[in-house]
Tab-separated table of C-alpha atoms and ligand atoms in Angstrom:
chain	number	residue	atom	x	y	z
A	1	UNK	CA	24.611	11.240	-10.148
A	2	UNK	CA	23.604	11.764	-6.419
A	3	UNK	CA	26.728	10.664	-4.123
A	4	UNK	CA	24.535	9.065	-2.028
A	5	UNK	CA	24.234	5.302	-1.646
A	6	UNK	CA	21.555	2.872	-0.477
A	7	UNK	CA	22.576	0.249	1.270
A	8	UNK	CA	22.537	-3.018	-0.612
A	9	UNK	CA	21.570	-5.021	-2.986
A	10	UNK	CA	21.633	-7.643	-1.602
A	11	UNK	CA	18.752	-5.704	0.318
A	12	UNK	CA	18.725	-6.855	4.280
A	13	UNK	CA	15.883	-9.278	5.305
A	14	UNK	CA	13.328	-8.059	6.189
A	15	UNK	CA	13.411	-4.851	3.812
A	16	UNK	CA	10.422	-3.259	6.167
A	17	UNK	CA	11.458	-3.517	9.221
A	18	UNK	CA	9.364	-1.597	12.034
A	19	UNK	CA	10.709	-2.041	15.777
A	20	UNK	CA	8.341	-0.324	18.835
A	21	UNK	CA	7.485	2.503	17.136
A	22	UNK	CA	5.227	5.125	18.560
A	23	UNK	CA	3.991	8.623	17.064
A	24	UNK	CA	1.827	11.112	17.891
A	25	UNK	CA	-0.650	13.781	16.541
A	26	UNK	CA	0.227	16.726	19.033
A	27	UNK	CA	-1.582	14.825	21.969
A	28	UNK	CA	-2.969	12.097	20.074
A	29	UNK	CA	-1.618	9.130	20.188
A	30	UNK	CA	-2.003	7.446	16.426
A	31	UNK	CA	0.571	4.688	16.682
A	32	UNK	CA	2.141	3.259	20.159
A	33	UNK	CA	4.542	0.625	20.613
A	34	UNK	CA	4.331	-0.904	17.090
A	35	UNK	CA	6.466	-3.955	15.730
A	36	UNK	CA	5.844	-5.497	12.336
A	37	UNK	CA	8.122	-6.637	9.394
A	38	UNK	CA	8.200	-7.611	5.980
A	39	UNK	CA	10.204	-9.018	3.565
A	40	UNK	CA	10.257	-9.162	-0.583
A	41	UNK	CA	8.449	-11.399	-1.848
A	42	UNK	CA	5.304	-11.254	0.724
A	43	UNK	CA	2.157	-9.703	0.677
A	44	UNK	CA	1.154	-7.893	3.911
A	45	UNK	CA	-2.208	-6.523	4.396
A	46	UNK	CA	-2.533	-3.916	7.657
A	47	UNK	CA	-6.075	-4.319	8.630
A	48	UNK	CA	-8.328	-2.525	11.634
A	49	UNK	CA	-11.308	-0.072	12.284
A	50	UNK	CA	-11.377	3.212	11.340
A	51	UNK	CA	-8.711	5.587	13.606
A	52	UNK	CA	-6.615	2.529	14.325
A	53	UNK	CA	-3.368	3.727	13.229
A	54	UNK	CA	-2.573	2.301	9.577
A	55	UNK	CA	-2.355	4.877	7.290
A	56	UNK	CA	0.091	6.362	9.650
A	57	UNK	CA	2.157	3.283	10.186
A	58	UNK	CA	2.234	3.122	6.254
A	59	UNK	CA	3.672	7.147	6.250
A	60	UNK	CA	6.188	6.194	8.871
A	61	UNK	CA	7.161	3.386	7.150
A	62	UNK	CA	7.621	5.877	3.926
A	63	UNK	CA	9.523	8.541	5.757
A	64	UNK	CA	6.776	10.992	5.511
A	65	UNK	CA	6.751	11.118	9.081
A	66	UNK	CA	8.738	10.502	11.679
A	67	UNK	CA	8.805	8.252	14.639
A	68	UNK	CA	8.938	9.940	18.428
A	69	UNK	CA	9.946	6.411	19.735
A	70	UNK	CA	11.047	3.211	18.476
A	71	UNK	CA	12.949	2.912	14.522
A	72	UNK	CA	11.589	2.096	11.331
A	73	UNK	CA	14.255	0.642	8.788
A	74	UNK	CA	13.719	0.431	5.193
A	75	UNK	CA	16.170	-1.509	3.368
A	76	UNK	CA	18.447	-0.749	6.137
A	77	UNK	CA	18.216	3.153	6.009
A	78	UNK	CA	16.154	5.358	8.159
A	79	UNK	CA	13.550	6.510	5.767
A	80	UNK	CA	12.746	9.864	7.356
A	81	UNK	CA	16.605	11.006	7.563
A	82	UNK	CA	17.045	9.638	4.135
A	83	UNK	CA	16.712	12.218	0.624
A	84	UNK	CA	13.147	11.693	-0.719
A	85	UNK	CA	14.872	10.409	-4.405
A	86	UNK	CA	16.818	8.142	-2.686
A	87	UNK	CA	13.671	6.562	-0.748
A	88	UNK	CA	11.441	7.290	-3.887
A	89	UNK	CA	14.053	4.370	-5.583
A	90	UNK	CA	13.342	1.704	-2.671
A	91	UNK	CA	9.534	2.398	-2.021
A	92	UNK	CA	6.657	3.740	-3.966
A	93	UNK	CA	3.285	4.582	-1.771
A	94	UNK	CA	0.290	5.133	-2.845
A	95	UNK	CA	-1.884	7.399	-0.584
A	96	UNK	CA	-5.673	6.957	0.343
A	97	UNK	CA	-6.650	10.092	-1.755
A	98	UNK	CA	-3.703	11.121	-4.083
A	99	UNK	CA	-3.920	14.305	-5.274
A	100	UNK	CA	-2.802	16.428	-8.302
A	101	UNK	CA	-3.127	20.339	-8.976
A	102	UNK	CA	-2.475	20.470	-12.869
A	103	UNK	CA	-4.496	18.301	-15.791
A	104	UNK	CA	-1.786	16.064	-16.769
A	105	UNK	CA	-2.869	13.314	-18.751
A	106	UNK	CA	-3.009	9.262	-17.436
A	107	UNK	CA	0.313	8.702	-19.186
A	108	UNK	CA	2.331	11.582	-17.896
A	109	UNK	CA	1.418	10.753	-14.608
A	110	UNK	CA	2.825	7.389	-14.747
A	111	UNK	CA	5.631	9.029	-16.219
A	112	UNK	CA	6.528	10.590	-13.128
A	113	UNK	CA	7.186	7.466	-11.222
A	114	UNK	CA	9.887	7.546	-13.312
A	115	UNK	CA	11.777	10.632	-11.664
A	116	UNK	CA	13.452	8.802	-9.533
A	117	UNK	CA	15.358	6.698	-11.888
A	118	UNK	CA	16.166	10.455	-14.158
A	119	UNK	CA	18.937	12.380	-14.854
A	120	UNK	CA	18.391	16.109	-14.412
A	121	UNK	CA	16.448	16.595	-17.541
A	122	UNK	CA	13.925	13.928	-17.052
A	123	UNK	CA	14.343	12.846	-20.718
A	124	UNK	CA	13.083	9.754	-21.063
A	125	UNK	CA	15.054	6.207	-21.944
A	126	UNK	CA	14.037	3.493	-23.131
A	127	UNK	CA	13.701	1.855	-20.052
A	128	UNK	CA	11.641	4.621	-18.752
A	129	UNK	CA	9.017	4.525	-21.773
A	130	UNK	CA	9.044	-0.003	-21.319
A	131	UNK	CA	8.227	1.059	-17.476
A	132	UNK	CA	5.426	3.159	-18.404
A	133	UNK	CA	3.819	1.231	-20.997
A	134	UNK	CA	3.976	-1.983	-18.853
A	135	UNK	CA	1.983	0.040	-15.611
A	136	UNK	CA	-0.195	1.162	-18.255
A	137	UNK	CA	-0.945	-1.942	-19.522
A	138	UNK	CA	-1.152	-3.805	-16.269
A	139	UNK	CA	-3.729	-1.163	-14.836
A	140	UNK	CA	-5.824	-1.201	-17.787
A	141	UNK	CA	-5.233	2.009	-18.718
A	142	UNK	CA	-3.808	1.904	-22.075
A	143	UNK	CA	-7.124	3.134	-23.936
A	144	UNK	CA	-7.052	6.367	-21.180
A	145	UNK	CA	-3.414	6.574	-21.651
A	146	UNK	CA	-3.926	10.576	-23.533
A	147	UNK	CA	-6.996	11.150	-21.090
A	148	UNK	CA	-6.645	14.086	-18.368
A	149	UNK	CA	-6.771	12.803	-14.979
A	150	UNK	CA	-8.932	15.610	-13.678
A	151	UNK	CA	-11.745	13.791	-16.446
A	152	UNK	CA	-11.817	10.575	-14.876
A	153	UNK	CA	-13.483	8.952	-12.247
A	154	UNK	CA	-11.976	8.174	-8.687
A	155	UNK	CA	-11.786	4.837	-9.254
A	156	UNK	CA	-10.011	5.108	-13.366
A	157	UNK	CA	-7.772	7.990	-11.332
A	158	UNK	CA	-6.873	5.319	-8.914
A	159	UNK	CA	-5.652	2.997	-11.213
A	160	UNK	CA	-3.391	5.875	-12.737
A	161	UNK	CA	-1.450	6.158	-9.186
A	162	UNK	CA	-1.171	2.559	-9.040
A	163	UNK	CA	0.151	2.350	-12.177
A	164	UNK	CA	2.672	5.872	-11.424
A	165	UNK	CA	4.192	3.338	-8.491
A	166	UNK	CA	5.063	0.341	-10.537
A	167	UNK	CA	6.458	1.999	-12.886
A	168	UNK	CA	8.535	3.856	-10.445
A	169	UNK	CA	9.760	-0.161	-9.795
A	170	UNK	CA	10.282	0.378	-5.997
A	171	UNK	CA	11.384	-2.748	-3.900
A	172	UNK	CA	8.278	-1.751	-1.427
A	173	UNK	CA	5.099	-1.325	-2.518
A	174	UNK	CA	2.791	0.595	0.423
A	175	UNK	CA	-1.158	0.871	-0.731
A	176	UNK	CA	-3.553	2.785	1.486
A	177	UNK	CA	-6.622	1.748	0.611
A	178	UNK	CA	-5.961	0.282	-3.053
A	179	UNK	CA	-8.941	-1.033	-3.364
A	180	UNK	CA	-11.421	2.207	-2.607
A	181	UNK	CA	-13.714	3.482	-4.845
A	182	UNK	CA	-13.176	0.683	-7.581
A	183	UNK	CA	-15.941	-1.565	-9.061
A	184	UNK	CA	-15.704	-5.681	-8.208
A	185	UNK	CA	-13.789	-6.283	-11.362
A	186	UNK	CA	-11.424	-3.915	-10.645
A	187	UNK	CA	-11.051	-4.812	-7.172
A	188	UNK	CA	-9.890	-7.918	-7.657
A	189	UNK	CA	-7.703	-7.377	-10.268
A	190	UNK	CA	-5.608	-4.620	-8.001
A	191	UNK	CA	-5.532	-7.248	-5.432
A	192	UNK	CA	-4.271	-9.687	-7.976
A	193	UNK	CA	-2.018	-6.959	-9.085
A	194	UNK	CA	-0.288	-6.568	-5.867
A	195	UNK	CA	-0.033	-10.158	-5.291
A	196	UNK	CA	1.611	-10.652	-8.893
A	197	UNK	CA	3.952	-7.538	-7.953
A	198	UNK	CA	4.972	-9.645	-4.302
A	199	UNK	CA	5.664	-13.086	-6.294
A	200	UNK	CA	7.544	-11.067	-8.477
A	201	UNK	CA	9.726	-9.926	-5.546
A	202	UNK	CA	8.222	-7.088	-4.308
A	203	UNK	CA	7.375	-6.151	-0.361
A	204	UNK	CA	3.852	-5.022	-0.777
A	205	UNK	CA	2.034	-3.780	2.023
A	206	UNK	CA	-1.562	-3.216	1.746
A	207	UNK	CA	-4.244	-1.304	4.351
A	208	UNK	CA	-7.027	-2.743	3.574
A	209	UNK	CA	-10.801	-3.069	4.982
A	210	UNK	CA	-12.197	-5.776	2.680
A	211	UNK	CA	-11.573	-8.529	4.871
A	212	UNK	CA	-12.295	-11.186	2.755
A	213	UNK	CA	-10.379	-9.755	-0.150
A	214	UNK	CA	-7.444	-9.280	2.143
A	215	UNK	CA	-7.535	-12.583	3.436
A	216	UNK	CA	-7.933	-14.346	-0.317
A	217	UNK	CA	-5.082	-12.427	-1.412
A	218	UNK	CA	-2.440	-11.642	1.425
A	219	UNK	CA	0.528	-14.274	2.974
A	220	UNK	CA	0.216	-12.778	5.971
A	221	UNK	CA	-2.092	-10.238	8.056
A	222	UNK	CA	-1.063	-7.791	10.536
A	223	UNK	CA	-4.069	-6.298	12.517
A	224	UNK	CA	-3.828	-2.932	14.453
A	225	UNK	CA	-7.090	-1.084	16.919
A	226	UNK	CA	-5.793	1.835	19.321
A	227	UNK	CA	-2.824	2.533	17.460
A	228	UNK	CA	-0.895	-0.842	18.548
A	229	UNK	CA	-0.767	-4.550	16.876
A	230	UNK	CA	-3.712	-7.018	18.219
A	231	UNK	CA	-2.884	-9.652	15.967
A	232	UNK	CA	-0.082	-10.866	13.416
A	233	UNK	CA	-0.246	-14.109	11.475
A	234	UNK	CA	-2.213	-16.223	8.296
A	235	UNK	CA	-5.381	-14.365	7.441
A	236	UNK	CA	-7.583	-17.959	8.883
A	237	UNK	CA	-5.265	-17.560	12.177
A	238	UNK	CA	-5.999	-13.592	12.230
A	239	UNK	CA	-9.731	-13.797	11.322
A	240	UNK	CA	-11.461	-15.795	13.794
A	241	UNK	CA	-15.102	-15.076	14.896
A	242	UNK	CA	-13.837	-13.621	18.027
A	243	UNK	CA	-11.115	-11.581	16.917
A	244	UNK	CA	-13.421	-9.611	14.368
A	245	UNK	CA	-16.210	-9.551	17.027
A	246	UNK	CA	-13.559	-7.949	19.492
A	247	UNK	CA	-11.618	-5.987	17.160
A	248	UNK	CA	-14.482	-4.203	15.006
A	249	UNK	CA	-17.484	-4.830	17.417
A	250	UNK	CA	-19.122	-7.022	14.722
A	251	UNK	CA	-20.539	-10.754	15.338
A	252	UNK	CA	-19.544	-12.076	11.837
A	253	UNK	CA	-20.078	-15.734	10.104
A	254	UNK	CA	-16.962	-17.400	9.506
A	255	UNK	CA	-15.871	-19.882	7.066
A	256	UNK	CA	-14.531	-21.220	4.100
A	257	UNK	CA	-14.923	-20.185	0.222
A	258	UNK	CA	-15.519	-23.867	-1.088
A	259	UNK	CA	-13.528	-22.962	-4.664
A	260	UNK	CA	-10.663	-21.229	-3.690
A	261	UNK	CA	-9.958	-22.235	0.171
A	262	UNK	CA	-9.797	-18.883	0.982
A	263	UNK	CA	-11.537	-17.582	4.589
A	264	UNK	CA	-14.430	-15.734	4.693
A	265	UNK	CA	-16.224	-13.296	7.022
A	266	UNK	CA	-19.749	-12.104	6.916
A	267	UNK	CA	-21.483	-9.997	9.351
A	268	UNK	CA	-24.262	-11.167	10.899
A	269	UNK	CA	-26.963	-8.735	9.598
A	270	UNK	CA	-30.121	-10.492	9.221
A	271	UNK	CA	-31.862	-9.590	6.416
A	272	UNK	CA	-35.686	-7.115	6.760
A	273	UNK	CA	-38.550	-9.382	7.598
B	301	LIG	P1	-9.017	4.905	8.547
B	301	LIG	O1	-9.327	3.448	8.428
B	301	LIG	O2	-10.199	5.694	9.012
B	301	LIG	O3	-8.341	5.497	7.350
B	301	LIG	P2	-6.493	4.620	10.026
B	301	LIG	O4	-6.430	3.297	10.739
B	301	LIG	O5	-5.731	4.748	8.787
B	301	LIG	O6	-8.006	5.055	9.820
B	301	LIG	P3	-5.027	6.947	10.924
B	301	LIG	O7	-5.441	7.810	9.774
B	301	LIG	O8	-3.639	6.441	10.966
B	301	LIG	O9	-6.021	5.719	11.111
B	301	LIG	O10	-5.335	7.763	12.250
B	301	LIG	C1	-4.934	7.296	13.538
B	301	LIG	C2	-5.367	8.326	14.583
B	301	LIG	O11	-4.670	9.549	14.353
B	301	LIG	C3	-6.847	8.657	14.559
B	301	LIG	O12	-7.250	8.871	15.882
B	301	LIG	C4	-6.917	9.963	13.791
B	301	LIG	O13	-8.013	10.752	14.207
B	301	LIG	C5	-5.590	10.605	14.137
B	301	LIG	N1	-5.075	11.440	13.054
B	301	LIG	C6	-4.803	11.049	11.780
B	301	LIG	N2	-4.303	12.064	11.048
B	301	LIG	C7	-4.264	13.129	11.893
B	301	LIG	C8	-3.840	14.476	11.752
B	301	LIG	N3	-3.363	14.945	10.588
B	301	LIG	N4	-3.940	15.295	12.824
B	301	LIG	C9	-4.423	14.847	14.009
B	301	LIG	N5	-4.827	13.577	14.216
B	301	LIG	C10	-4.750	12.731	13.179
């Protein structure tokens, strides 16, 4: 065993915990003065145009890259100074486009979320196979389970990272776009997915750039344009007519979905004559 320790349980509150951060491309400035936090249990979604900053807010709050102002705290610990198998135990990600070299198949993928949790010769418990088999299952992948990745489509190979970070059972969950390249059905149930994974006690962070799914599905929205936070709060308090008409230059329809309560914004494209 490692003789490193995490901090905790019980884990501090908030477990994300991101204080006026700032990071930069060489001369471009990506993120700049950013605050945010989040605690188990709670469903974040990072939302903004294209460029605004939240795919590298989500890496900095993984540790895979590094702040040049301000401190980001995960679980207490500085993610970036921290062993990647000690961080890989508190927070899974999954990227925008993840990427793999060899043709493993679905199920030895989702094995290694399990690394983590190994000894030095990876052989599997029982714990590690129940992990597995539950991702499997709760991505809908348990009839691809013996299929190569490199055979399946972007969205099916989507599902398989998903699945390789819950059964790496982090305490964070970070998902770049985890809704990309999937059909409606499938959509909504990796939505429902991460909320089921917050009520169960996870931190799950989401960029996302379905509004309206993000705003059915998330406690709390945390918008970013320019690199730095424009708004924080409930998705109806974030998503006002204004705010999406400033923010992504688009004069949307707002209201209400009459089943669920949920907000909704449309943009205002009129339809051909
Ligand atoms: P999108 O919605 O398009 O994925 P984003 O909000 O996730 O965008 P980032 O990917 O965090 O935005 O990018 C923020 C800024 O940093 C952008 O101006 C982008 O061009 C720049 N940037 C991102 N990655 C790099 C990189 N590897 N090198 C240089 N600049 C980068």
């Amino acid at each position: 065993m490692s003789p490193l320790r995490l901090p905790g349980p019980p884990w501090p509150d908030p477990i994300v915990e991101v204080r006026g951060v700032r990071h930069a491309y060489g001369a471009r400035v990506s993120v700049d003065g950013v605050s945010f936090t989040a605690r188990e249990g709670e469903f974040v979604g990072l939302l903004g145009p294209n460029g605004a900053g939240k795919s590298t807010l989500i890496r900095l709050v993984a540790g895979l890259l590094a702040p040049s102002a301000g401190t980001v705290r995960l679980a207490g610990f500085d993610p970036h100074a921290t062993p990647r198998r000690l961080v890989a135990r508190v927070c899974a990600l999954v990227p925008q486009e993840p990427r793999l070299d060899w043709p493993f198949t679905v199920r030895d993928v989702v094995m290694m979320g399990r690394t983590a949790h190994q000894g030095l010769l990876a052989i599997p418990t029982r714990e590690d196979l129940g992990a597995v088999e539950g991702a499997l299952a709760a991505c809908d992948l348990l009839h691809l389970a013996g299929r190569r990745v490199d055979a399946l489509s972007g969205g099916e190979r989507r599902r398989v990272f998903f699945a390789r970070a819950l059964a790496q059972e982090p305490r964070v969950l970070l998902l770049d776009e985890p809704t990309a390249f999937l059909d409606l059905a499938h959509q909504v149930a990796a939505m429902e997915m991460a909320r089921v994974a917050a009520r169960g006690g996870l931190c799950v962070v989401a960029v996302l750039h379905d509004l309206n799914l993000a705003a059915a599905a998330c406690d709390r929205l945390v918008a970013l344009a320019g690199g730095r936070v424009v708004a924080e709060g409930s998705p109806s308090d974030v998503l006002t007519e204004e705010r999406v008409r400033d923010v992504w230059g688009v004069p949307v329809w707002r209201g209400q979905n009459q089943a669920t309560g949920a907000t909704v914004v449309l943009p205002n494209v009129r339809p051909v004559p």
